[in-house]
CSV table of N, CA and C in Angstrom, one decimal:
chain,number,residue,atom,x,y,z
A,1,MET,N,216.4,211.1,151.2
A,1,MET,CA,216.0,209.7,150.9
A,1,MET,C,215.5,209.9,149.1
A,2,ILE,N,215.5,208.5,149.0
A,2,ILE,CA,215.7,208.3,147.5
A,2,ILE,C,214.1,207.6,147.3
A,3,THR,N,212.7,208.0,146.7
A,3,THR,CA,211.8,207.4,146.6
A,3,THR,C,211.5,206.8,145.3
A,4,MET,N,211.2,205.7,145.0
A,4,MET,CA,210.7,205.2,143.2
A,4,MET,C,209.8,204.7,143.3
A,5,GLN,N,208.7,204.9,142.6
A,5,GLN,CA,206.7,204.9,142.7
A,5,GLN,C,206.7,204.5,140.9
A,6,ALA,N,205.9,203.6,141.1
A,6,ALA,CA,205.3,203.7,139.3
A,6,ALA,C,204.1,204.8,139.6
A,7,VAL,N,204.0,205.7,138.6
A,7,VAL,CA,203.1,206.9,138.6
A,7,VAL,C,202.8,207.1,137.2
A,8,VAL,N,201.2,207.5,136.7
A,8,VAL,CA,200.5,207.4,135.6
A,8,VAL,C,200.0,208.8,136.0
A,9,GLU,N,200.0,209.5,134.2
A,9,GLU,CA,200.0,210.8,134.3
A,9,GLU,C,198.2,210.9,133.9
A,10,VAL,N,197.9,211.4,134.9
A,10,VAL,CA,196.2,211.8,134.4
A,10,VAL,C,195.6,213.2,134.6
A,11,THR,N,195.0,213.6,134.0
A,11,THR,CA,194.5,215.0,132.9
A,11,THR,C,194.6,215.8,134.4
A,12,GLY,N,195.4,217.3,133.5
A,12,GLY,CA,195.5,218.8,133.7
A,12,GLY,C,197.5,218.5,134.2
A,13,GLY,N,198.3,217.1,133.3
A,13,GLY,CA,199.2,216.8,133.6
A,13,GLY,C,199.7,216.3,135.3
A,14,ASP,N,199.1,216.2,135.9
A,14,ASP,CA,199.2,215.5,137.9
A,14,ASP,C,199.6,214.4,137.2
A,15,VAL,N,200.6,214.1,137.9
A,15,VAL,CA,201.0,211.6,138.7
A,15,VAL,C,200.3,211.8,139.6
A,16,VAL,N,199.6,210.6,139.3
A,16,VAL,CA,199.4,209.6,141.0
A,16,VAL,C,200.2,208.3,141.0
A,17,ALA,N,200.9,208.3,142.0
A,17,ALA,CA,201.4,206.5,142.3
A,17,ALA,C,200.2,205.9,142.6
A,18,LEU,N,200.6,204.6,142.2
A,18,LEU,CA,199.8,203.8,142.2
A,18,LEU,C,200.6,202.8,143.1
A,19,SER,N,199.6,202.1,143.6
A,19,SER,CA,199.7,201.1,144.7
A,19,SER,C,198.4,201.2,145.4
A,20,GLY,N,198.6,200.5,146.7
A,20,GLY,CA,197.1,200.0,146.9
A,20,GLY,C,196.4,200.8,148.3
A,21,ARG,N,197.1,201.8,147.9
A,21,ARG,CA,197.1,202.5,149.2
A,21,ARG,C,196.4,203.9,148.5
A,22,MET,N,196.1,203.5,147.2
A,22,MET,CA,195.4,204.7,146.5
A,22,MET,C,193.9,205.4,147.2
A,23,SER,N,193.3,206.8,147.3
A,23,SER,CA,191.9,206.7,147.5
A,23,SER,C,190.9,206.8,146.1
A,24,ARG,N,190.0,206.3,146.1
A,24,ARG,CA,188.8,205.9,145.4
A,24,ARG,C,189.5,207.2,144.2
A,25,GLU,N,189.0,208.1,144.5
A,25,GLU,CA,189.1,209.2,143.5
A,25,GLU,C,190.5,209.4,142.9
A,26,GLU,N,191.7,208.8,143.3
A,26,GLU,CA,192.7,208.7,142.7
A,26,GLU,C,192.8,207.6,142.2
A,27,PHE,N,192.3,206.8,142.4
A,27,PHE,CA,192.0,204.6,141.3
A,27,PHE,C,191.3,205.5,140.2
A,28,ASP,N,189.7,206.2,140.2
A,28,ASP,CA,189.0,206.8,139.6
A,28,ASP,C,189.9,207.6,138.2
A,29,ARG,N,190.3,208.2,138.6
A,29,ARG,CA,190.9,209.1,138.5
A,29,ARG,C,192.2,208.9,137.0
A,30,VAL,N,193.1,207.7,137.5
A,30,VAL,CA,194.0,206.6,136.7
A,30,VAL,C,193.0,205.6,135.9
A,31,LEU,N,191.9,205.0,136.3
A,31,LEU,CA,191.7,203.9,135.6
A,31,LEU,C,191.2,205.1,134.5
A,32,THR,N,190.2,206.4,134.2
A,32,THR,CA,190.1,207.3,133.3
A,32,THR,C,191.5,207.5,131.9
A,33,ALA,N,192.3,208.2,133.0
A,33,ALA,CA,193.6,208.8,132.4
A,33,ALA,C,193.9,207.3,131.2
A,34,ILE,N,193.9,205.9,132.0
A,34,ILE,CA,194.2,204.9,131.2
A,34,ILE,C,193.1,204.2,130.4
A,35,ALA,N,192.4,204.5,130.8
A,35,ALA,CA,191.1,204.0,129.7
A,35,ALA,C,190.8,205.2,128.0
A,36,GLU,N,191.5,206.6,128.6
A,36,GLU,CA,191.2,207.4,127.5
A,36,GLU,C,192.6,207.4,126.6
A,37,TYR,N,193.5,207.1,127.4
A,37,TYR,CA,195.5,207.2,126.6
A,37,TYR,C,194.7,206.3,125.2
A,38,GLY,N,195.4,206.9,124.1
A,38,GLY,CA,195.1,206.8,123.0
A,38,GLY,C,193.8,206.2,122.5
A,39,SER,N,192.7,206.4,122.9
A,39,SER,CA,191.7,206.5,122.1
A,39,SER,C,191.7,208.1,121.4
A,40,ASP,N,190.6,208.0,120.5
A,40,ASP,CA,190.4,208.6,119.8
A,40,ASP,C,188.9,209.0,119.6
A,41,ASP,N,187.9,208.5,120.7
A,41,ASP,CA,186.8,208.8,121.1
A,41,ASP,C,186.5,209.6,121.8
A,42,ASP,N,185.4,210.3,121.7
A,42,ASP,CA,184.9,211.0,124.0
A,42,ASP,C,184.1,210.3,124.2
A,43,ALA,N,183.7,208.4,123.9
A,43,ALA,CA,183.3,208.4,124.7
A,43,ALA,C,183.6,208.4,126.6
A,44,GLU,N,182.7,208.0,127.3
A,44,GLU,CA,182.5,207.8,128.8
A,44,GLU,C,183.8,206.9,129.5
A,45,CYS,N,183.9,206.8,130.4
A,45,CYS,CA,184.9,206.1,130.9
A,45,CYS,C,183.9,204.2,131.6
A,46,GLY,N,182.9,204.1,130.2
A,46,GLY,CA,181.9,203.2,130.3
A,46,GLY,C,182.1,202.2,130.3
A,47,PRO,N,181.3,200.9,130.1
A,47,PRO,CA,181.8,199.3,130.2
A,47,PRO,C,182.8,199.3,128.6
A,48,ALA,N,181.9,200.1,127.3
A,48,ALA,CA,182.5,200.0,126.2
A,48,ALA,C,183.8,199.6,126.3
A,49,ARG,N,184.5,201.1,126.9
A,49,ARG,CA,186.2,201.6,127.0
A,49,ARG,C,186.3,200.6,128.0
A,50,LEU,N,186.1,200.6,128.6
A,50,LEU,CA,186.7,199.2,129.6
A,50,LEU,C,186.9,198.2,128.8
A,51,ARG,N,186.1,197.2,128.0
A,51,ARG,CA,186.3,196.5,127.9
A,51,ARG,C,187.3,196.2,126.4
A,52,ALA,N,187.2,197.8,126.0
A,52,ALA,CA,187.7,197.6,124.8
A,52,ALA,C,189.4,197.7,125.4
A,53,LEU,N,190.0,198.0,126.8
A,53,LEU,CA,191.6,198.1,127.4
A,53,LEU,C,191.5,196.2,127.7
A,54,VAL,N,191.1,196.0,127.9
A,54,VAL,CA,190.5,194.5,128.3
A,54,VAL,C,191.1,193.7,127.2
A,55,ASP,N,190.6,193.6,125.7
A,55,ASP,CA,190.8,193.3,124.8
A,55,ASP,C,191.7,193.9,123.8
A,56,ALA,N,192.7,195.0,124.5
A,56,ALA,CA,193.6,195.5,123.4
A,56,ALA,C,194.8,194.3,123.4
A,57,GLU,N,195.3,195.0,122.3
A,57,GLU,CA,196.3,194.1,121.8
A,57,GLU,C,197.3,194.4,123.5
A,58,MET,N,198.0,195.6,123.5
A,58,MET,CA,198.5,196.0,124.3
A,58,MET,C,198.1,197.5,125.4
A,59,ILE,N,198.0,196.7,127.0
A,59,ILE,CA,197.9,198.5,127.8
A,59,ILE,C,199.2,199.1,128.0
A,60,VAL,N,199.1,200.4,127.6
A,60,VAL,CA,200.1,201.4,127.5
A,60,VAL,C,199.0,202.5,128.3
A,61,MET,N,200.1,203.6,129.0
A,61,MET,CA,200.1,204.8,129.2
A,61,MET,C,200.8,205.4,129.9
A,62,ALA,N,200.2,206.8,129.9
A,62,ALA,CA,201.7,208.1,130.0
A,62,ALA,C,201.6,207.6,131.9
A,63,GLY,N,203.0,207.4,132.2
A,63,GLY,CA,203.4,207.1,132.7
A,63,GLY,C,204.8,206.2,132.9
A,64,GLY,N,205.2,205.9,133.7
A,64,GLY,CA,206.9,205.4,134.8
A,64,GLY,C,206.8,205.4,136.0
A,65,LEU,N,208.4,204.7,135.5
A,65,LEU,CA,208.7,205.3,137.6
A,65,LEU,C,209.2,206.2,137.1
A,66,GLU,N,209.6,207.2,138.5
A,66,GLU,CA,209.4,208.5,139.2
A,66,GLU,C,210.9,208.2,140.1
A,67,VAL,N,211.8,209.0,140.0
A,67,VAL,CA,212.8,208.4,141.2
A,67,VAL,C,212.4,210.4,141.9
A,68,ARG,N,212.4,210.5,143.5
A,68,ARG,CA,213.0,211.4,144.1
A,68,ARG,C,213.7,211.3,144.7
A,69,ASP,N,214.4,212.6,145.1
A,69,ASP,CA,215.7,212.6,146.4
A,69,ASP,C,214.5,213.6,147.1
A,70,THR,N,214.2,213.5,148.1
A,70,THR,CA,213.2,213.7,149.3
A,70,THR,C,214.6,215.0,149.8
A,71,GLY,N,215.0,215.1,149.8
A,71,GLY,CA,216.3,216.1,150.5
A,71,GLY,C,216.8,217.2,149.8
A,72,THR,N,216.6,216.7,148.5
A,72,THR,CA,217.7,217.4,147.8
A,72,THR,C,216.6,218.0,146.8
A,73,GLY,N,215.0,217.7,146.1
A,73,GLY,CA,213.9,218.0,145.5
A,73,GLY,C,214.5,217.5,144.2
A,74,VAL,N,215.0,217.2,144.1
A,74,VAL,CA,215.2,216.6,142.5
A,74,VAL,C,214.9,215.3,142.2
A,75,ARG,N,214.0,215.6,140.8
A,75,ARG,CA,212.3,214.4,140.0
A,75,ARG,C,213.2,214.3,138.9
A,76,VAL,N,213.5,212.8,139.0
A,76,VAL,CA,213.9,212.7,137.7
A,76,VAL,C,212.4,211.2,137.4
A,77,GLY,N,211.7,211.8,136.3
A,77,GLY,CA,210.1,211.6,135.3
A,77,GLY,C,210.5,210.8,135.0
A,78,PRO,N,209.1,209.8,134.4
A,78,PRO,CA,208.9,209.0,133.6
A,78,PRO,C,209.6,209.5,131.9
A,79,GLY,N,210.6,209.2,131.3
A,79,GLY,CA,210.5,209.9,129.7
A,79,GLY,C,209.7,209.2,128.8
A,80,CYS,N,209.1,209.9,128.1
A,80,CYS,CA,208.2,210.0,126.8
A,80,CYS,C,208.9,208.7,126.2
A,81,CYS,N,208.1,207.7,126.1
A,81,CYS,CA,208.1,206.7,125.0
A,81,CYS,C,209.1,205.9,126.0
A,82,ALA,N,208.9,205.9,127.3
A,82,ALA,CA,209.5,204.5,128.0
A,82,ALA,C,208.3,204.5,129.0
A,83,GLY,N,207.2,204.1,128.8
A,83,GLY,CA,206.3,203.5,130.2
A,83,GLY,C,206.5,202.4,131.3
A,84,LEU,N,205.1,202.2,131.5
A,84,LEU,CA,205.1,202.0,132.5
A,84,LEU,C,205.4,200.1,132.6
A,85,GLU,N,204.7,200.0,131.2
A,85,GLU,CA,205.3,198.9,130.3
A,85,GLU,C,206.5,198.5,130.3
A,86,SER,N,207.3,199.3,130.7
A,86,SER,CA,208.8,198.8,131.0
A,86,SER,C,209.8,198.6,132.1
A,87,TRP,N,208.5,199.2,132.9
A,87,TRP,CA,209.5,199.4,134.0
A,87,TRP,C,210.5,198.4,134.5
A,88,ARG,N,210.3,197.0,134.2
A,88,ARG,CA,210.9,196.1,134.3
A,88,ARG,C,212.8,196.4,133.5
A,89,ASP,N,212.7,197.6,132.8
A,89,ASP,CA,213.8,197.3,132.0
A,89,ASP,C,215.0,198.2,133.4
A,90,TRP,N,214.1,198.8,134.1
A,90,TRP,CA,215.5,199.5,135.5
A,90,TRP,C,216.3,198.2,136.0
A,91,ALA,N,216.2,196.4,136.1
A,91,ALA,CA,216.2,196.1,136.9
A,91,ALA,C,217.6,195.7,136.3
A,92,ARG,N,218.0,196.1,134.8
A,92,ARG,CA,219.1,196.0,133.9
A,92,ARG,C,220.3,196.1,134.6
A,93,LEU,N,220.7,197.8,135.3
A,93,LEU,CA,221.0,198.3,135.9
A,93,LEU,C,221.9,197.5,137.0
A,94,LEU,N,220.7,196.2,137.3
A,94,LEU,CA,221.5,195.6,138.4
A,94,LEU,C,223.0,194.5,137.5
A,95,ASP,N,222.6,194.6,136.4
A,95,ASP,CA,223.5,193.9,136.1
A,95,ASP,C,224.8,195.1,134.7
A,96,SER,N,225.0,196.5,135.9
A,96,SER,CA,225.8,197.2,135.3
A,96,SER,C,225.5,197.5,133.0
A,97,GLU,N,224.0,197.1,132.8
A,97,GLU,CA,223.3,197.6,131.5
A,97,GLU,C,222.9,198.6,131.8
A,98,VAL,N,222.8,199.8,130.6
A,98,VAL,CA,222.1,201.4,131.2
A,98,VAL,C,221.1,201.0,130.0
A,99,PRO,N,220.1,200.8,130.6
A,99,PRO,CA,218.5,200.6,129.7
A,99,PRO,C,217.7,202.3,128.9
A,100,TRP,N,217.3,201.5,128.3
A,100,TRP,CA,216.7,203.4,128.0
A,100,TRP,C,215.6,203.5,128.9
A,101,LEU,N,215.6,204.7,128.6
A,101,LEU,CA,214.9,205.3,129.7
A,101,LEU,C,214.0,206.4,129.7
A,102,GLY,N,213.9,206.7,128.2
A,102,GLY,CA,212.5,207.9,127.9
A,102,GLY,C,213.3,208.5,126.9
A,103,ARG,N,213.0,209.6,126.5
A,103,ARG,CA,213.0,211.5,126.0
A,103,ARG,C,212.3,211.8,126.6
A,104,SER,N,213.3,213.5,125.9
A,104,SER,CA,212.3,214.4,126.2
A,104,SER,C,212.0,214.9,127.7
A,105,PRO,N,213.0,215.1,128.5
A,105,PRO,CA,214.8,214.8,128.2
A,105,PRO,C,215.0,213.5,128.8
A,106,THR,N,216.2,213.7,128.2
A,106,THR,CA,216.4,211.7,128.4
A,106,THR,C,217.5,211.6,129.5
A,107,PRO,N,216.8,211.0,130.8
A,107,PRO,CA,217.0,210.7,131.5
A,107,PRO,C,219.0,210.5,131.9
A,108,GLY,N,220.2,210.8,132.8
A,108,GLY,CA,221.1,210.6,132.6
A,108,GLY,C,221.9,209.6,133.4
A,109,VAL,N,222.2,208.2,133.1
A,109,VAL,CA,222.2,207.0,134.0
A,109,VAL,C,223.9,207.3,134.9
A,110,GLU,N,224.3,206.9,135.0
A,110,GLU,CA,226.0,206.9,135.9
A,110,GLU,C,226.1,205.3,137.1
A,111,LEU,N,226.9,204.3,136.4
A,111,LEU,CA,227.2,203.5,137.7
A,111,LEU,C,228.0,204.0,138.4
A,112,ALA,N,227.5,203.5,139.3
A,112,ALA,CA,228.8,204.3,140.4
A,112,ALA,C,229.0,202.5,141.4
A,113,ALA,N,230.2,202.7,142.0
A,113,ALA,CA,230.5,202.2,143.1
A,113,ALA,C,229.1,201.7,144.1
A,114,GLY,N,228.4,200.8,143.8
A,114,GLY,CA,227.9,200.0,145.3
A,114,GLY,C,226.2,201.1,144.7
A,115,ALA,N,226.0,201.7,143.7
A,115,ALA,CA,224.8,203.1,143.4
A,115,ALA,C,224.5,203.1,142.1
A,116,VAL,N,223.4,203.9,141.5
A,116,VAL,CA,223.7,204.3,140.6
A,116,VAL,C,222.9,205.7,140.3
A,117,ARG,N,223.4,206.5,139.2
A,117,ARG,CA,223.3,207.6,139.7
A,117,ARG,C,222.4,208.5,138.5
A,118,VAL,N,220.9,208.9,138.8
A,118,VAL,CA,219.8,209.2,138.0
A,118,VAL,C,219.8,210.7,137.6
A,119,ARG,N,219.7,211.3,136.2
A,119,ARG,CA,219.8,212.3,136.4
A,119,ARG,C,218.6,212.9,135.8
A,120,PRO,N,217.8,213.8,136.0
A,120,PRO,CA,216.6,214.8,135.0
A,120,PRO,C,217.1,214.1,134.1
A,121,ASP,N,218.1,214.9,132.8
A,121,ASP,CA,218.4,215.0,131.5
A,121,ASP,C,220.0,214.7,131.7
A,122,GLU,N,219.9,213.9,130.3
A,122,GLU,CA,221.5,213.3,129.9
A,122,GLU,C,222.4,214.5,129.7
A,123,GLU,N,221.7,216.0,128.7
A,123,GLU,CA,222.6,217.0,128.3
A,123,GLU,C,222.8,217.9,129.3
A,124,ARG,N,222.6,217.6,130.6
A,124,ARG,CA,223.1,218.7,132.3
A,124,ARG,C,223.6,217.7,132.8
A,125,PRO,N,224.7,217.6,132.4
A,125,PRO,CA,226.2,216.0,133.5
A,125,PRO,C,226.0,216.8,134.7
A,126,ASP,N,226.3,218.0,135.0
A,126,ASP,CA,226.7,219.2,135.6
A,126,ASP,C,225.0,218.9,137.2
A,127,ASP,N,223.6,218.2,136.9
A,127,ASP,CA,222.6,219.1,137.3
A,127,ASP,C,222.9,217.8,138.6
A,128,PRO,N,222.3,218.5,139.4
A,128,PRO,CA,222.4,217.3,140.8
A,128,PRO,C,221.5,215.8,140.2
A,129,ALA,N,222.1,214.9,141.4
A,129,ALA,CA,221.6,213.8,140.7
A,129,ALA,C,220.6,213.0,141.7
A,130,CYS,N,219.7,211.7,141.4
A,130,CYS,CA,219.6,210.8,142.5
A,130,CYS,C,220.1,209.7,142.8
A,131,GLU,N,221.0,210.0,143.5
A,131,GLU,CA,221.7,208.5,144.3
A,131,GLU,C,221.0,207.3,144.6
A,132,ILE,N,220.7,206.0,144.0
A,132,ILE,CA,220.2,205.0,144.1
A,132,ILE,C,221.0,204.1,145.4
A,133,ALA,N,220.9,203.9,145.9
A,133,ALA,CA,222.4,202.8,146.6
A,133,ALA,C,221.2,201.5,146.8
A,134,ASP,N,220.2,201.5,146.7
A,134,ASP,CA,219.5,200.1,147.0
A,134,ASP,C,218.5,199.3,145.7
A,135,LEU,N,218.6,199.4,144.7
A,135,LEU,CA,218.1,199.8,143.2
A,135,LEU,C,217.3,198.2,143.6
A,136,ALA,N,218.1,197.5,144.3
A,136,ALA,CA,217.2,195.9,143.9
A,136,ALA,C,216.1,195.9,144.8
A,137,GLY,N,216.1,196.9,146.2
A,137,GLY,CA,215.2,196.9,147.5
A,137,GLY,C,214.0,198.0,146.4
A,138,HIS,N,214.6,198.9,145.7
A,138,HIS,CA,213.2,200.4,145.3
A,138,HIS,C,212.2,199.2,144.6
A,139,LEU,N,212.9,198.6,143.7
A,139,LEU,CA,212.3,197.3,142.3
A,139,LEU,C,210.9,196.7,143.0
A,140,GLU,N,211.9,196.2,144.5
A,140,GLU,CA,210.7,195.3,144.9
A,140,GLU,C,209.5,196.4,145.4
A,141,ARG,N,209.8,197.1,146.1
A,141,ARG,CA,208.9,198.1,146.0
A,141,ARG,C,208.3,198.5,145.2
A,142,VAL,N,208.4,198.7,144.3
A,142,VAL,CA,207.5,199.4,142.8
A,142,VAL,C,207.0,197.9,142.4
A,143,ARG,N,207.7,196.7,143.1
A,143,ARG,CA,206.6,195.6,142.3
A,143,ARG,C,205.6,195.1,143.4
A,144,GLN,N,205.4,195.9,144.7
A,144,GLN,CA,205.1,195.4,146.0
A,144,GLN,C,203.6,196.4,145.6
A,145,ASP,N,203.6,197.8,145.0
A,145,ASP,CA,202.6,198.5,145.5
A,145,ASP,C,202.0,198.7,144.0
A,146,LEU,N,202.4,197.6,143.2
A,146,LEU,CA,201.9,197.2,141.7
A,146,LEU,C,201.0,196.3,142.0
A,147,ILE,N,201.9,195.6,142.8
A,147,ILE,CA,200.7,194.6,143.2
A,147,ILE,C,199.4,195.2,144.0
A,148,GLY,N,199.1,195.7,145.3
A,148,GLY,CA,198.4,196.5,146.0
A,148,GLY,C,197.8,197.0,144.8
A,149,PHE,N,198.2,198.0,143.4
A,149,PHE,CA,197.4,198.0,142.9
A,149,PHE,C,196.0,197.7,142.1
A,150,LEU,N,196.8,196.2,141.4
A,150,LEU,CA,196.0,195.4,140.9
A,150,LEU,C,195.5,194.4,142.1
A,151,GLU,N,195.3,194.8,142.9
A,151,GLU,CA,193.7,194.5,144.1
A,151,GLU,C,193.2,195.5,144.0
A,152,LEU,N,192.8,196.3,144.0
A,152,LEU,CA,192.4,197.6,143.9
A,152,LEU,C,191.7,197.2,142.4
A,153,VAL,N,192.2,197.4,141.3
A,153,VAL,CA,191.9,196.9,139.8
A,153,VAL,C,190.6,195.5,140.8
A,154,ARG,N,190.7,195.0,141.3
A,154,ARG,CA,190.3,193.7,141.0
A,154,ARG,C,188.5,194.3,141.9
A,155,ARG,N,188.5,194.8,142.6
A,155,ARG,CA,187.9,195.1,143.7
A,155,ARG,C,187.2,196.4,143.2
A,156,TRP,N,187.9,197.7,142.6
A,156,TRP,CA,187.1,198.4,142.6
A,156,TRP,C,186.5,199.0,140.6
A,157,THR,N,187.0,198.2,139.8
A,157,THR,CA,186.8,198.5,138.5
A,157,THR,C,185.7,198.8,138.2
A,158,PRO,N,184.6,199.0,137.7
A,158,PRO,CA,183.3,198.9,137.6
A,158,PRO,C,182.6,197.4,137.0
A,159,HIS,N,181.7,197.1,136.7
A,159,HIS,CA,181.4,196.4,135.3
A,159,HIS,C,181.3,195.4,135.1
A,160,ASP,N,181.8,194.7,136.6
A,160,ASP,CA,182.1,192.9,136.5
A,160,ASP,C,183.4,193.0,135.8
A,161,LEU,N,184.6,194.4,135.7
A,161,LEU,CA,185.6,193.3,134.6
A,161,LEU,C,186.8,193.5,135.4
A,162,GLY,N,186.6,193.5,137.0
A,162,GLY,CA,187.9,194.3,137.0
A,162,GLY,C,188.5,192.6,137.6
A,163,GLY,N,188.9,191.1,137.6
A,163,GLY,CA,189.3,190.4,137.0
A,163,GLY,C,190.2,190.4,136.0
A,164,ALA,N,189.2,190.9,135.0
A,164,ALA,CA,190.3,190.8,133.9
A,164,ALA,C,191.1,191.6,133.4
A,165,LEU,N,190.2,192.5,134.1
A,165,LEU,CA,191.6,193.7,133.9
A,165,LEU,C,192.5,193.7,134.8
A,166,ALA,N,192.6,193.1,135.6
A,166,ALA,CA,193.6,193.2,136.6
A,166,ALA,C,194.6,192.1,136.2
A,167,ALA,N,193.9,190.7,135.9
A,167,ALA,CA,194.5,190.1,134.8
A,167,ALA,C,195.5,190.6,133.6
A,168,ARG,N,195.1,191.7,132.6
A,168,ARG,CA,195.8,192.6,131.7
A,168,ARG,C,196.5,193.2,131.9
A,169,PHE,N,197.0,194.5,133.0
A,169,PHE,CA,197.6,194.8,133.6
A,169,PHE,C,199.3,194.1,134.2
A,170,ASP,N,198.3,192.7,135.2
A,170,ASP,CA,199.6,191.5,135.5
A,170,ASP,C,200.2,191.0,134.0
A,171,GLU,N,199.8,190.7,132.9
A,171,GLU,CA,200.0,190.5,131.4
A,171,GLU,C,201.4,191.5,130.8
A,172,ASP,N,200.6,192.9,130.9
A,172,ASP,CA,201.0,193.3,130.1
A,172,ASP,C,202.6,194.4,130.4
A,173,PHE,N,202.5,194.5,132.0
A,173,PHE,CA,203.0,195.7,132.5
A,173,PHE,C,204.1,194.0,133.5
A,174,VAL,N,203.9,193.0,133.1
A,174,VAL,CA,204.7,191.6,134.7
A,174,VAL,C,204.7,192.2,135.9
A,175,ILE,N,203.6,192.6,136.4
A,175,ILE,CA,203.8,192.4,137.6
A,175,ILE,C,204.3,191.6,138.9
A,176,SER,N,203.4,190.2,138.8
A,176,SER,CA,203.6,189.3,140.0
A,176,SER,C,204.8,188.8,139.4
A,177,ALA,N,204.9,188.6,138.4
A,177,ALA,CA,206.6,187.7,138.3
A,177,ALA,C,207.5,188.4,139.6
A,178,PRO,N,208.4,187.5,140.6
A,178,PRO,CA,209.5,187.9,141.1
A,178,PRO,C,210.4,188.8,140.1
A,179,LEU,N,211.2,190.0,140.4
A,179,LEU,CA,212.0,190.6,139.8
A,179,LEU,C,213.2,189.0,139.1
C-alpha cells in the first residue's frame, strides 16, 4: 500500500506527519521545530519567536512530502531544498510534467501508464520504487491532513497567535485552495 503524507523534521532527525490527528506532544515538537528552523537565536519557542514566525516574509521548514510503500518498505523522503512550501508541485505530475523534488539524494521520477514511479535516488534507477496509481487522490488526502493541521494550529498555538499563524501557514503553503 502506498502512503503519502506531509512531514516535518523535528529535533533528532525524526519526522512527524502533519494532520488533525496529531497528539499534543507531536504538535508541540513540530511547532518548536518550525519556529527554530532558520533562526539563529537560542530563545525558547515563546511569544516573540512565534510572532516572528507570523511576521516572517515566508515560513519555511525542514520537511515536505514523504511517500512510502508499506509492503516493500521503500521510502522516498522529502528532498533538501524542496520543502513543504512546494508540496503542490507534485500535482504537475498529473499533467505529465516532472517537478523538481529536491536533492541529497534527488528522487527519481518516472511517468508510467496510469501511475507515477518514484525512487529514493535518481542515481540508482534499478532500486525499488514506490508506484503511485492515484496521485490526485493521495494529494487530496495530504491537503485534507494539512487542513486538519491548520485547525490544530488555530486551537493549540499559545499566546493568542493561533489564528494568525494558521492564516500564514495557509498562505505560504497554499493549503485551503482546491487542487
